[in-house]
Amino acid sequence: NFWYVHRLYRRIMLGLGNTLSGGIVPAAASFGDEYSLSFDGTNDYVTTGTGGGSSTQDFTISWWMRASETGANHQVFSFGNSGGFPIMGFGLNQAGGTKPLLVYGNSRNVRWVDNSAQDDDAWHHWLLFMDASDPSGSKLYIDGGEISQDTTNEFNTTPTFGNLEIGRDAWAYAEMYMGDFAVFTGDKSSSASDHYNSGSPKDLSGEADLYLYYKWEEGTGTSVEDFSGEGNDGTLVNSPTWSSSTP
C-alpha cells in the first residue's frame, strides 16, 4: 500500500544520506587498511632511494608497528651509514635491551624510558619528532601519549642524513610488522593524538609537509608506492612478506 511504499522510499533515501535540505550526501569513504609488511629481523628491509635533506633538517615520522622481539638492538629505520653506524636511526630495546633509542651518528643519541609497546606483540602507533640541531628537543609519542626521555648524549655534531631505509640500519635489523609509514618535514608532534586516531589508521594523504607516505596496501610484489606526491617509491630487499595483520 501507499504507506508501506512511502516508508520504504524514506529508508532507501536515508541510506543514501538524504538530508532535510534535499541534497544527497555520499557515504564517507572508508580508509582501506588490508595489509602490513612483515620483517624477519634477519636480512630484509625496504630501501626508499631518498636522502634525508640537510644536516639541519627536522623530521617527524609517524608509523604503526607490532613487535614481539625482546632482544636488544632492533632497528626500525635509519638514514644512511657512516663507519658502521647509522647516520641517524631509531631502534627498539636499546641500552641494555630496555629502551627505545634515537641515534645521531656513533655518539649523539636520545633514549626514552622502557615501554611495553616495544615488544608486547600488539599494534601501536608511534610518532617521533627528530630535532636535527638539538637531540634533547626530540620527542616520542606512543598511541598519542608522550614518552619521557631517559638520557641524552650530545657530544658530537649532527651529520648530513643519508638514504632512508626501513627495517634495518648499518648493523642491525628489526623483526616487526610495519603499518602505514609517513615522513614529514618539520615538527608534527602536535599531531600525535590525531594520527593515533583512537587506535584506527587514517589516510594522511594531502597533509602539509608530507615527504614520504607508504600505505603498504599493494599486498604483493617487490615495490611500494609513495602517496606523498614526492615520488619516493620504495623497493623491498630480501623479501619482506605481506601480511593481513593490521591495526
PDB file of N, CA and C in Angstrom, residues 2-103:
ATOM      1  N   PHE A   2       0.176   2.414   0.004  1.00  0.00           N
ATOM      2  CA  PHE A   2       0.893   3.683  -0.115  1.00  0.00           C
ATOM      3  C   PHE A   2       1.872   3.898   1.024  1.00  0.00           C
ATOM      4  N   TRP A   3       1.455   3.665   2.270  1.00  0.00           N
ATOM      5  CA  TRP A   3       2.323   3.959   3.412  1.00  0.00           C
ATOM      6  C   TRP A   3       3.528   3.017   3.459  1.00  0.00           C
ATOM      7  N   TYR A   4       3.346   1.787   3.058  1.00  0.00           N
ATOM      8  CA  TYR A   4       4.481   0.861   3.005  1.00  0.00           C
ATOM      9  C   TYR A   4       5.514   1.328   1.993  1.00  0.00           C
ATOM     10  N   VAL A   5       5.012   1.709   0.791  1.00  0.00           N
ATOM     11  CA  VAL A   5       5.918   2.204  -0.251  1.00  0.00           C
ATOM     12  C   VAL A   5       6.615   3.474   0.203  1.00  0.00           C
ATOM     13  N   HIS A   6       5.864   4.348   0.883  1.00  0.00           N
ATOM     14  CA  HIS A   6       6.430   5.609   1.352  1.00  0.00           C
ATOM     15  C   HIS A   6       7.553   5.360   2.365  1.00  0.00           C
ATOM     16  N   ARG A   7       7.308   4.450   3.326  1.00  0.00           N
ATOM     17  CA  ARG A   7       8.337   4.161   4.332  1.00  0.00           C
ATOM     18  C   ARG A   7       9.578   3.535   3.690  1.00  0.00           C
ATOM     19  N   LEU A   8       9.367   2.642   2.723  1.00  0.00           N
ATOM     20  CA  LEU A   8      10.483   2.009   2.036  1.00  0.00           C
ATOM     21  C   LEU A   8      11.316   3.045   1.295  1.00  0.00           C
ATOM     22  N   TYR A   9      10.647   3.980   0.650  1.00  0.00           N
ATOM     23  CA  TYR A   9      11.340   5.051  -0.070  1.00  0.00           C
ATOM     24  C   TYR A   9      12.195   5.866   0.879  1.00  0.00           C
ATOM     25  N   ARG A  10      11.627   6.221   2.047  1.00  0.00           N
ATOM     26  CA  ARG A  10      12.373   7.013   3.016  1.00  0.00           C
ATOM     27  C   ARG A  10      13.609   6.259   3.518  1.00  0.00           C
ATOM     28  N   ARG A  11      13.482   4.966   3.758  1.00  0.00           N
ATOM     29  CA  ARG A  11      14.627   4.187   4.223  1.00  0.00           C
ATOM     30  C   ARG A  11      15.734   4.158   3.183  1.00  0.00           C
ATOM     31  N   ILE A  12      15.348   3.992   1.940  1.00  0.00           N
ATOM     32  CA  ILE A  12      16.340   3.979   0.862  1.00  0.00           C
ATOM     33  C   ILE A  12      17.054   5.314   0.772  1.00  0.00           C
ATOM     34  N   MET A  13      16.304   6.412   0.816  1.00  0.00           N
ATOM     35  CA  MET A  13      16.891   7.740   0.705  1.00  0.00           C
ATOM     36  C   MET A  13      17.788   8.048   1.895  1.00  0.00           C
ATOM     37  N   LEU A  14      17.362   7.669   3.105  1.00  0.00           N
ATOM     38  CA  LEU A  14      18.197   7.903   4.281  1.00  0.00           C
ATOM     39  C   LEU A  14      19.468   7.088   4.199  1.00  0.00           C
ATOM     40  N   GLY A  15      19.393   5.906   3.631  1.00  0.00           N
ATOM     41  CA  GLY A  15      20.590   5.092   3.480  1.00  0.00           C
ATOM     42  C   GLY A  15      21.589   5.712   2.539  1.00  0.00           C
ATOM     43  N   LEU A  16      21.088   6.508   1.593  1.00  0.00           N
ATOM     44  CA  LEU A  16      21.979   7.216   0.673  1.00  0.00           C
ATOM     45  C   LEU A  16      22.495   8.511   1.260  1.00  0.00           C
ATOM     46  N   GLY A  17      22.007   8.874   2.434  1.00  0.00           N
ATOM     47  CA  GLY A  17      22.489  10.108   3.042  1.00  0.00           C
ATOM     48  C   GLY A  17      21.629  11.304   2.707  1.00  0.00           C
ATOM     49  N   ASN A  18      20.320  11.114   2.444  1.00  0.00           N
ATOM     50  CA  ASN A  18      19.443  12.237   2.127  1.00  0.00           C
ATOM     51  C   ASN A  18      19.343  13.186   3.313  1.00  0.00           C
ATOM     52  N   THR A  19      19.403  14.472   3.067  1.00  0.00           N
ATOM     53  CA  THR A  19      19.341  15.479   4.122  1.00  0.00           C
ATOM     54  C   THR A  19      18.052  16.249   4.032  1.00  0.00           C
ATOM     55  N   LEU A  20      17.708  16.997   5.119  1.00  0.00           N
ATOM     56  CA  LEU A  20      16.490  17.813   5.141  1.00  0.00           C
ATOM     57  C   LEU A  20      16.529  18.909   4.095  1.00  0.00           C
ATOM     58  N   SER A  21      17.758  19.270   3.663  1.00  0.00           N
ATOM     59  CA  SER A  21      17.869  20.332   2.663  1.00  0.00           C
ATOM     60  C   SER A  21      17.607  19.815   1.263  1.00  0.00           C
ATOM     61  N   GLY A  22      17.467  18.504   1.137  1.00  0.00           N
ATOM     62  CA  GLY A  22      17.131  17.951  -0.171  1.00  0.00           C
ATOM     63  C   GLY A  22      18.313  17.392  -0.915  1.00  0.00           C
ATOM     64  N   GLY A  23      19.546  17.626  -0.431  1.00  0.00           N
ATOM     65  CA  GLY A  23      20.715  17.112  -1.125  1.00  0.00           C
ATOM     66  C   GLY A  23      21.054  15.713  -0.676  1.00  0.00           C
ATOM     67  N   ILE A  24      21.747  14.965  -1.508  1.00  0.00           N
ATOM     68  CA  ILE A  24      22.170  13.617  -1.158  1.00  0.00           C
ATOM     69  C   ILE A  24      23.655  13.649  -0.832  1.00  0.00           C
ATOM     70  N   VAL A  25      23.998  13.228   0.376  1.00  0.00           N
ATOM     71  CA  VAL A  25      25.384  13.228   0.816  1.00  0.00           C
ATOM     72  C   VAL A  25      25.956  11.845   0.609  1.00  0.00           C
ATOM     73  N   PRO A  26      27.010  11.694  -0.200  1.00  0.00           N
ATOM     74  CA  PRO A  26      27.570  10.366  -0.426  1.00  0.00           C
ATOM     75  C   PRO A  26      28.155   9.816   0.862  1.00  0.00           C
ATOM     76  N   ALA A  27      28.101   8.493   1.009  1.00  0.00           N
ATOM     77  CA  ALA A  27      28.669   7.859   2.190  1.00  0.00           C
ATOM     78  C   ALA A  27      30.161   8.123   2.253  1.00  0.00           C
ATOM     79  N   ALA A  28      30.680   8.330   3.479  1.00  0.00           N
ATOM     80  CA  ALA A  28      32.102   8.611   3.641  1.00  0.00           C
ATOM     81  C   ALA A  28      32.924   7.412   3.210  1.00  0.00           C
ATOM     82  N   ALA A  29      33.992   7.690   2.465  1.00  0.00           N
ATOM     83  CA  ALA A  29      34.863   6.613   2.015  1.00  0.00           C
ATOM     84  C   ALA A  29      35.683   6.086   3.180  1.00  0.00           C
ATOM     85  N   SER A  30      35.707   4.766   3.337  1.00  0.00           N
ATOM     86  CA  SER A  30      36.494   4.176   4.409  1.00  0.00           C
ATOM     87  C   SER A  30      37.957   4.092   3.981  1.00  0.00           C
ATOM     88  N   PHE A  31      38.856   4.095   4.978  1.00  0.00           N
ATOM     89  CA  PHE A  31      40.281   4.022   4.687  1.00  0.00           C
ATOM     90  C   PHE A  31      40.690   2.568   4.623  1.00  0.00           C
ATOM     91  N   GLY A  32      41.076   2.106   3.436  1.00  0.00           N
ATOM     92  CA  GLY A  32      41.489   0.722   3.290  1.00  0.00           C
ATOM     93  C   GLY A  32      42.766   0.441   4.065  1.00  0.00           C
ATOM     94  N   ASP A  33      42.781  -0.623   4.822  1.00  0.00           N
ATOM     95  CA  ASP A  33      43.963  -0.987   5.596  1.00  0.00           C
ATOM     96  C   ASP A  33      43.992  -2.505   5.677  1.00  0.00           C
ATOM     97  N   GLU A  34      44.286  -3.141   4.550  1.00  0.00           N
ATOM     98  CA  GLU A  34      44.173  -4.594   4.456  1.00  0.00           C
ATOM     99  C   GLU A  34      45.499  -5.311   4.660  1.00  0.00           C
ATOM    100  N   TYR A  35      46.626  -4.586   4.517  1.00  0.00           N
ATOM    101  CA  TYR A  35      47.918  -5.245   4.570  1.00  0.00           C
ATOM    102  C   TYR A  35      48.916  -4.458   5.423  1.00  0.00           C
ATOM    103  N   SER A  36      49.880  -5.192   5.927  1.00  0.00           N
ATOM    104  CA  SER A  36      51.077  -4.607   6.523  1.00  0.00           C
ATOM    105  C   SER A  36      52.273  -5.324   5.906  1.00  0.00           C
ATOM    106  N   LEU A  37      53.465  -4.904   6.285  1.00  0.00           N
ATOM    107  CA  LEU A  37      54.673  -5.566   5.813  1.00  0.00           C
ATOM    108  C   LEU A  37      55.377  -6.202   7.007  1.00  0.00           C
ATOM    109  N   SER A  38      55.765  -7.466   6.856  1.00  0.00           N
ATOM    110  CA  SER A  38      56.401  -8.215   7.936  1.00  0.00           C
ATOM    111  C   SER A  38      57.891  -8.364   7.656  1.00  0.00           C
ATOM    112  N   PHE A  39      58.715  -7.985   8.652  1.00  0.00           N
ATOM    113  CA  PHE A  39      60.167  -8.087   8.556  1.00  0.00           C
ATOM    114  C   PHE A  39      60.648  -9.196   9.487  1.00  0.00           C
ATOM    115  N   ASP A  40      61.603 -10.028   9.027  1.00  0.00           N
ATOM    116  CA  ASP A  40      62.018 -11.190   9.809  1.00  0.00           C
ATOM    117  C   ASP A  40      63.158 -10.905  10.777  1.00  0.00           C
ATOM    118  N   GLY A  41      63.741  -9.705  10.741  1.00  0.00           N
ATOM    119  CA  GLY A  41      64.809  -9.372  11.667  1.00  0.00           C
ATOM    120  C   GLY A  41      66.151  -9.958  11.302  1.00  0.00           C
ATOM    121  N   THR A  42      66.248 -10.560  10.127  1.00  0.00           N
ATOM    122  CA  THR A  42      67.493 -11.215   9.712  1.00  0.00           C
ATOM    123  C   THR A  42      68.237 -10.444   8.634  1.00  0.00           C
ATOM    124  N   ASN A  43      67.519 -10.187   7.517  1.00  0.00           N
ATOM    125  CA  ASN A  43      68.221  -9.500   6.435  1.00  0.00           C
ATOM    126  C   ASN A  43      67.302  -8.717   5.510  1.00  0.00           C
ATOM    127  N   ASP A  44      66.009  -8.634   5.814  1.00  0.00           N
ATOM    128  CA  ASP A  44      65.109  -7.960   4.882  1.00  0.00           C
ATOM    129  C   ASP A  44      64.825  -6.525   5.327  1.00  0.00           C
ATOM    130  N   TYR A  45      64.560  -5.658   4.352  1.00  0.00           N
ATOM    131  CA  TYR A  45      64.322  -4.246   4.622  1.00  0.00           C
ATOM    132  C   TYR A  45      63.727  -3.594   3.383  1.00  0.00           C
ATOM    133  N   VAL A  46      63.398  -2.320   3.491  1.00  0.00           N
ATOM    134  CA  VAL A  46      62.903  -1.532   2.368  1.00  0.00           C
ATOM    135  C   VAL A  46      63.840  -0.355   2.166  1.00  0.00           C
ATOM    136  N   THR A  47      64.298  -0.173   0.959  1.00  0.00           N
ATOM    137  CA  THR A  47      65.104   0.993   0.631  1.00  0.00           C
ATOM    138  C   THR A  47      64.239   1.986  -0.126  1.00  0.00           C
ATOM    139  N   THR A  48      64.337   3.258   0.238  1.00  0.00           N
ATOM    140  CA  THR A  48      63.441   4.266  -0.325  1.00  0.00           C
ATOM    141  C   THR A  48      64.076   5.087  -1.428  1.00  0.00           C
ATOM    142  N   GLY A  49      65.391   5.076  -1.507  1.00  0.00           N
ATOM    143  CA  GLY A  49      66.050   5.849  -2.542  1.00  0.00           C
ATOM    144  C   GLY A  49      66.020   7.341  -2.294  1.00  0.00           C
ATOM    145  N   THR A  50      65.581   7.762  -1.093  1.00  0.00           N
ATOM    146  CA  THR A  50      65.537   9.188  -0.806  1.00  0.00           C
ATOM    147  C   THR A  50      66.474   9.522   0.333  1.00  0.00           C
ATOM    148  N   GLY A  51      67.158  10.638   0.222  1.00  0.00           N
ATOM    149  CA  GLY A  51      68.023  11.102   1.294  1.00  0.00           C
ATOM    150  C   GLY A  51      67.229  11.833   2.345  1.00  0.00           C
ATOM    151  N   GLY A  52      67.923  12.283   3.375  1.00  0.00           N
ATOM    152  CA  GLY A  52      67.240  12.928   4.486  1.00  0.00           C
ATOM    153  C   GLY A  52      67.355  14.431   4.497  1.00  0.00           C
ATOM    154  N   GLY A  53      67.833  15.049   3.417  1.00  0.00           N
ATOM    155  CA  GLY A  53      67.944  16.501   3.415  1.00  0.00           C
ATOM    156  C   GLY A  53      69.231  16.990   4.039  1.00  0.00           C
ATOM    157  N   SER A  54      69.238  18.218   4.497  1.00  0.00           N
ATOM    158  CA  SER A  54      70.440  18.834   5.034  1.00  0.00           C
ATOM    159  C   SER A  54      70.693  18.416   6.470  1.00  0.00           C
ATOM    160  N   SER A  55      71.850  18.813   6.997  1.00  0.00           N
ATOM    161  CA  SER A  55      72.225  18.429   8.354  1.00  0.00           C
ATOM    162  C   SER A  55      71.354  19.106   9.409  1.00  0.00           C
ATOM    163  N   THR A  56      70.582  20.112   9.017  1.00  0.00           N
ATOM    164  CA  THR A  56      69.742  20.819   9.988  1.00  0.00           C
ATOM    165  C   THR A  56      68.251  20.575   9.753  1.00  0.00           C
ATOM    166  N   GLN A  57      67.917  19.603   8.911  1.00  0.00           N
ATOM    167  CA  GLN A  57      66.515  19.341   8.592  1.00  0.00           C
ATOM    168  C   GLN A  57      65.846  18.526   9.699  1.00  0.00           C
ATOM    169  N   ASP A  58      64.787  19.080  10.273  1.00  0.00           N
ATOM    170  CA  ASP A  58      63.981  18.333  11.241  1.00  0.00           C
ATOM    171  C   ASP A  58      62.995  17.436  10.503  1.00  0.00           C
ATOM    172  N   PHE A  59      62.716  16.263  11.096  1.00  0.00           N
ATOM    173  CA  PHE A  59      61.750  15.329  10.531  1.00  0.00           C
ATOM    174  C   PHE A  59      60.813  14.830  11.610  1.00  0.00           C
ATOM    175  N   THR A  60      59.602  14.478  11.194  1.00  0.00           N
ATOM    176  CA  THR A  60      58.674  13.734  12.045  1.00  0.00           C
ATOM    177  C   THR A  60      58.272  12.479  11.288  1.00  0.00           C
ATOM    178  N   ILE A  61      58.332  11.339  11.969  1.00  0.00           N
ATOM    179  CA  ILE A  61      57.924  10.078  11.354  1.00  0.00           C
ATOM    180  C   ILE A  61      56.767   9.492  12.146  1.00  0.00           C
ATOM    181  N   SER A  62      55.719   9.141  11.439  1.00  0.00           N
ATOM    182  CA  SER A  62      54.507   8.568  12.025  1.00  0.00           C
ATOM    183  C   SER A  62      54.321   7.174  11.448  1.00  0.00           C
ATOM    184  N   TRP A  63      54.173   6.156  12.321  1.00  0.00           N
ATOM    185  CA  TRP A  63      54.002   4.809  11.794  1.00  0.00           C
ATOM    186  C   TRP A  63      53.262   3.920  12.796  1.00  0.00           C
ATOM    187  N   TRP A  64      52.725   2.818  12.275  1.00  0.00           N
ATOM    188  CA  TRP A  64      52.101   1.774  13.085  1.00  0.00           C
ATOM    189  C   TRP A  64      53.036   0.580  13.100  1.00  0.00           C
ATOM    190  N   MET A  65      53.140  -0.073  14.263  1.00  0.00           N
ATOM    191  CA  MET A  65      54.094  -1.178  14.381  1.00  0.00           C
ATOM    192  C   MET A  65      53.600  -2.200  15.394  1.00  0.00           C
ATOM    193  N   ARG A  66      53.890  -3.455  15.089  1.00  0.00           N
ATOM    194  CA  ARG A  66      53.630  -4.577  16.007  1.00  0.00           C
ATOM    195  C   ARG A  66      54.932  -5.362  16.134  1.00  0.00           C
ATOM    196  N   ALA A  67      55.469  -5.462  17.350  1.00  0.00           N
ATOM    197  CA  ALA A  67      56.736  -6.152  17.571  1.00  0.00           C
ATOM    198  C   ALA A  67      56.652  -7.007  18.820  1.00  0.00           C
ATOM    199  N   SER A  68      57.409  -8.107  18.820  1.00  0.00           N
ATOM    200  CA  SER A  68      57.399  -9.005  19.976  1.00  0.00           C
ATOM    201  C   SER A  68      58.792  -9.416  20.413  1.00  0.00           C
ATOM    202  N   GLU A  69      59.821  -9.058  19.669  1.00  0.00           N
ATOM    203  CA  GLU A  69      61.187  -9.456  19.977  1.00  0.00           C
ATOM    204  C   GLU A  69      61.733  -8.652  21.156  1.00  0.00           C
ATOM    205  N   THR A  70      62.179  -9.344  22.195  1.00  0.00           N
ATOM    206  CA  THR A  70      62.680  -8.656  23.389  1.00  0.00           C
ATOM    207  C   THR A  70      64.194  -8.498  23.405  1.00  0.00           C
ATOM    208  N   GLY A  71      64.881  -9.089  22.442  1.00  0.00           N
ATOM    209  CA  GLY A  71      66.323  -8.911  22.374  1.00  0.00           C
ATOM    210  C   GLY A  71      66.694  -7.481  22.023  1.00  0.00           C
ATOM    211  N   ALA A  72      67.943  -7.132  22.257  1.00  0.00           N
ATOM    212  CA  ALA A  72      68.391  -5.747  22.067  1.00  0.00           C
ATOM    213  C   ALA A  72      68.690  -5.432  20.600  1.00  0.00           C
ATOM    214  N   ASN A  73      68.608  -4.134  20.299  1.00  0.00           N
ATOM    215  CA  ASN A  73      69.101  -3.573  19.042  1.00  0.00           C
ATOM    216  C   ASN A  73      68.316  -4.044  17.812  1.00  0.00           C
ATOM    217  N   HIS A  74      67.086  -3.623  17.751  1.00  0.00           N
ATOM    218  CA  HIS A  74      66.253  -3.883  16.580  1.00  0.00           C
ATOM    219  C   HIS A  74      65.902  -2.552  15.938  1.00  0.00           C
ATOM    220  N   GLN A  75      66.427  -2.345  14.742  1.00  0.00           N
ATOM    221  CA  GLN A  75      66.389  -1.027  14.112  1.00  0.00           C
ATOM    222  C   GLN A  75      65.161  -0.862  13.235  1.00  0.00           C
ATOM    223  N   VAL A  76      64.307   0.080  13.578  1.00  0.00           N
ATOM    224  CA  VAL A  76      63.066   0.304  12.843  1.00  0.00           C
ATOM    225  C   VAL A  76      63.339   1.010  11.517  1.00  0.00           C
ATOM    226  N   PHE A  77      64.181   2.023  11.535  1.00  0.00           N
ATOM    227  CA  PHE A  77      64.561   2.724  10.302  1.00  0.00           C
ATOM    228  C   PHE A  77      65.881   3.451  10.532  1.00  0.00           C
ATOM    229  N   SER A  78      66.515   3.856   9.440  1.00  0.00           N
ATOM    230  CA  SER A  78      67.770   4.594   9.560  1.00  0.00           C
ATOM    231  C   SER A  78      67.989   5.454   8.329  1.00  0.00           C
ATOM    232  N   PHE A  79      68.762   6.497   8.521  1.00  0.00           N
ATOM    233  CA  PHE A  79      69.208   7.347   7.429  1.00  0.00           C
ATOM    234  C   PHE A  79      70.706   7.130   7.247  1.00  0.00           C
ATOM    235  N   GLY A  80      71.081   6.355   6.249  1.00  0.00           N
ATOM    236  CA  GLY A  80      72.472   6.256   5.867  1.00  0.00           C
ATOM    237  C   GLY A  80      73.359   5.418   6.766  1.00  0.00           C
ATOM    238  N   ASN A  81      74.640   5.352   6.378  1.00  0.00           N
ATOM    239  CA  ASN A  81      75.635   4.513   7.032  1.00  0.00           C
ATOM    240  C   ASN A  81      76.948   5.273   7.070  1.00  0.00           C
ATOM    241  N   SER A  82      77.540   5.397   8.252  1.00  0.00           N
ATOM    242  CA  SER A  82      78.818   6.086   8.392  1.00  0.00           C
ATOM    243  C   SER A  82      79.711   5.279   9.327  1.00  0.00           C
ATOM    244  N   GLY A  83      80.682   4.577   8.739  1.00  0.00           N
ATOM    245  CA  GLY A  83      81.623   3.814   9.541  1.00  0.00           C
ATOM    246  C   GLY A  83      80.983   2.709  10.353  1.00  0.00           C
ATOM    247  N   GLY A  84      79.923   2.097   9.826  1.00  0.00           N
ATOM    248  CA  GLY A  84      79.268   1.014  10.539  1.00  0.00           C
ATOM    249  C   GLY A  84      78.205   1.456  11.511  1.00  0.00           C
ATOM    250  N   PHE A  85      77.920   2.748  11.569  1.00  0.00           N
ATOM    251  CA  PHE A  85      76.852   3.271  12.421  1.00  0.00           C
ATOM    252  C   PHE A  85      75.834   3.996  11.551  1.00  0.00           C
ATOM    253  N   PRO A  86      74.563   3.971  11.949  1.00  0.00           N
ATOM    254  CA  PRO A  86      73.586   4.767  11.195  1.00  0.00           C
ATOM    255  C   PRO A  86      73.886   6.248  11.347  1.00  0.00           C
ATOM    256  N   ILE A  87      73.767   6.987  10.262  1.00  0.00           N
ATOM    257  CA  ILE A  87      73.913   8.433  10.358  1.00  0.00           C
ATOM    258  C   ILE A  87      72.829   8.987  11.268  1.00  0.00           C
ATOM    259  N   MET A  88      71.648   8.438  11.125  1.00  0.00           N
ATOM    260  CA  MET A  88      70.575   8.702  12.064  1.00  0.00           C
ATOM    261  C   MET A  88      69.619   7.524  11.993  1.00  0.00           C
ATOM    262  N   GLY A  89      69.074   7.099  13.125  1.00  0.00           N
ATOM    263  CA  GLY A  89      68.147   5.983  13.087  1.00  0.00           C
ATOM    264  C   GLY A  89      67.441   5.790  14.406  1.00  0.00           C
ATOM    265  N   PHE A  90      66.421   4.930  14.389  1.00  0.00           N
ATOM    266  CA  PHE A  90      65.622   4.675  15.576  1.00  0.00           C
ATOM    267  C   PHE A  90      65.486   3.173  15.767  1.00  0.00           C
ATOM    268  N   GLY A  91      65.731   2.703  17.003  1.00  0.00           N
ATOM    269  CA  GLY A  91      65.665   1.278  17.275  1.00  0.00           C
ATOM    270  C   GLY A  91      64.931   0.964  18.561  1.00  0.00           C
ATOM    271  N   LEU A  92      64.574  -0.316  18.721  1.00  0.00           N
ATOM    272  CA  LEU A  92      63.852  -0.797  19.896  1.00  0.00           C
ATOM    273  C   LEU A  92      64.794  -1.531  20.842  1.00  0.00           C
ATOM    274  N   ASN A  93      64.440  -1.538  22.122  1.00  0.00           N
ATOM    275  CA  ASN A  93      65.162  -2.304  23.135  1.00  0.00           C
ATOM    276  C   ASN A  93      66.672  -2.055  23.101  1.00  0.00           C
ATOM    277  N   GLN A  94      67.019  -0.801  23.054  1.00  0.00           N
ATOM    278  CA  GLN A  94      68.420  -0.415  23.091  1.00  0.00           C
ATOM    279  C   GLN A  94      68.879  -0.234  24.536  1.00  0.00           C
ATOM    280  N   ALA A  95      70.115   0.167  24.702  1.00  0.00           N
ATOM    281  CA  ALA A  95      70.666   0.487  26.019  1.00  0.00           C
ATOM    282  C   ALA A  95      70.470  -0.655  26.995  1.00  0.00           C
ATOM    283  N   GLY A  96      71.056  -1.811  26.676  1.00  0.00           N
ATOM    284  CA  GLY A  96      70.911  -2.957  27.552  1.00  0.00           C
ATOM    285  C   GLY A  96      69.626  -3.718  27.331  1.00  0.00           C
ATOM    286  N   GLY A  97      68.982  -3.478  26.198  1.00  0.00           N
ATOM    287  CA  GLY A  97      67.788  -4.240  25.857  1.00  0.00           C
ATOM    288  C   GLY A  97      66.518  -3.742  26.497  1.00  0.00           C
ATOM    289  N   THR A  98      66.429  -2.448  26.838  1.00  0.00           N
ATOM    290  CA  THR A  98      65.224  -1.975  27.516  1.00  0.00           C
ATOM    291  C   THR A  98      64.608  -0.721  26.936  1.00  0.00           C
ATOM    292  N   LYS A  99      65.347   0.126  26.269  1.00  0.00           N
ATOM    293  CA  LYS A  99      64.844   1.465  25.951  1.00  0.00           C
ATOM    294  C   LYS A  99      64.852   1.766  24.456  1.00  0.00           C
ATOM    295  N   PRO A 100      63.814   2.479  23.962  1.00  0.00           N
ATOM    296  CA  PRO A 100      63.870   2.984  22.581  1.00  0.00           C
ATOM    297  C   PRO A 100      65.009   3.990  22.460  1.00  0.00           C
ATOM    298  N   LEU A 101      65.656   3.999  21.322  1.00  0.00           N
ATOM    299  CA  LEU A 101      66.837   4.851  21.138  1.00  0.00           C
ATOM    300  C   LEU A 101      66.831   5.515  19.774  1.00  0.00           C
ATOM    301  N   LEU A 102      67.043   6.817  19.766  1.00  0.00           N
ATOM    302  CA  LEU A 102      67.266   7.589  18.547  1.00  0.00           C
ATOM    303  C   LEU A 102      68.741   7.950  18.504  1.00  0.00           C
ATOM    304  N   VAL A 103      69.431   7.575  17.419  1.00  0.00           N
ATOM    305  CA  VAL A 103      70.862   7.840  17.329  1.00  0.00           C
ATOM    306  C   VAL A 103      71.159   8.851  16.231  1.00  0.00           C
TER     307      VAL A 103
END
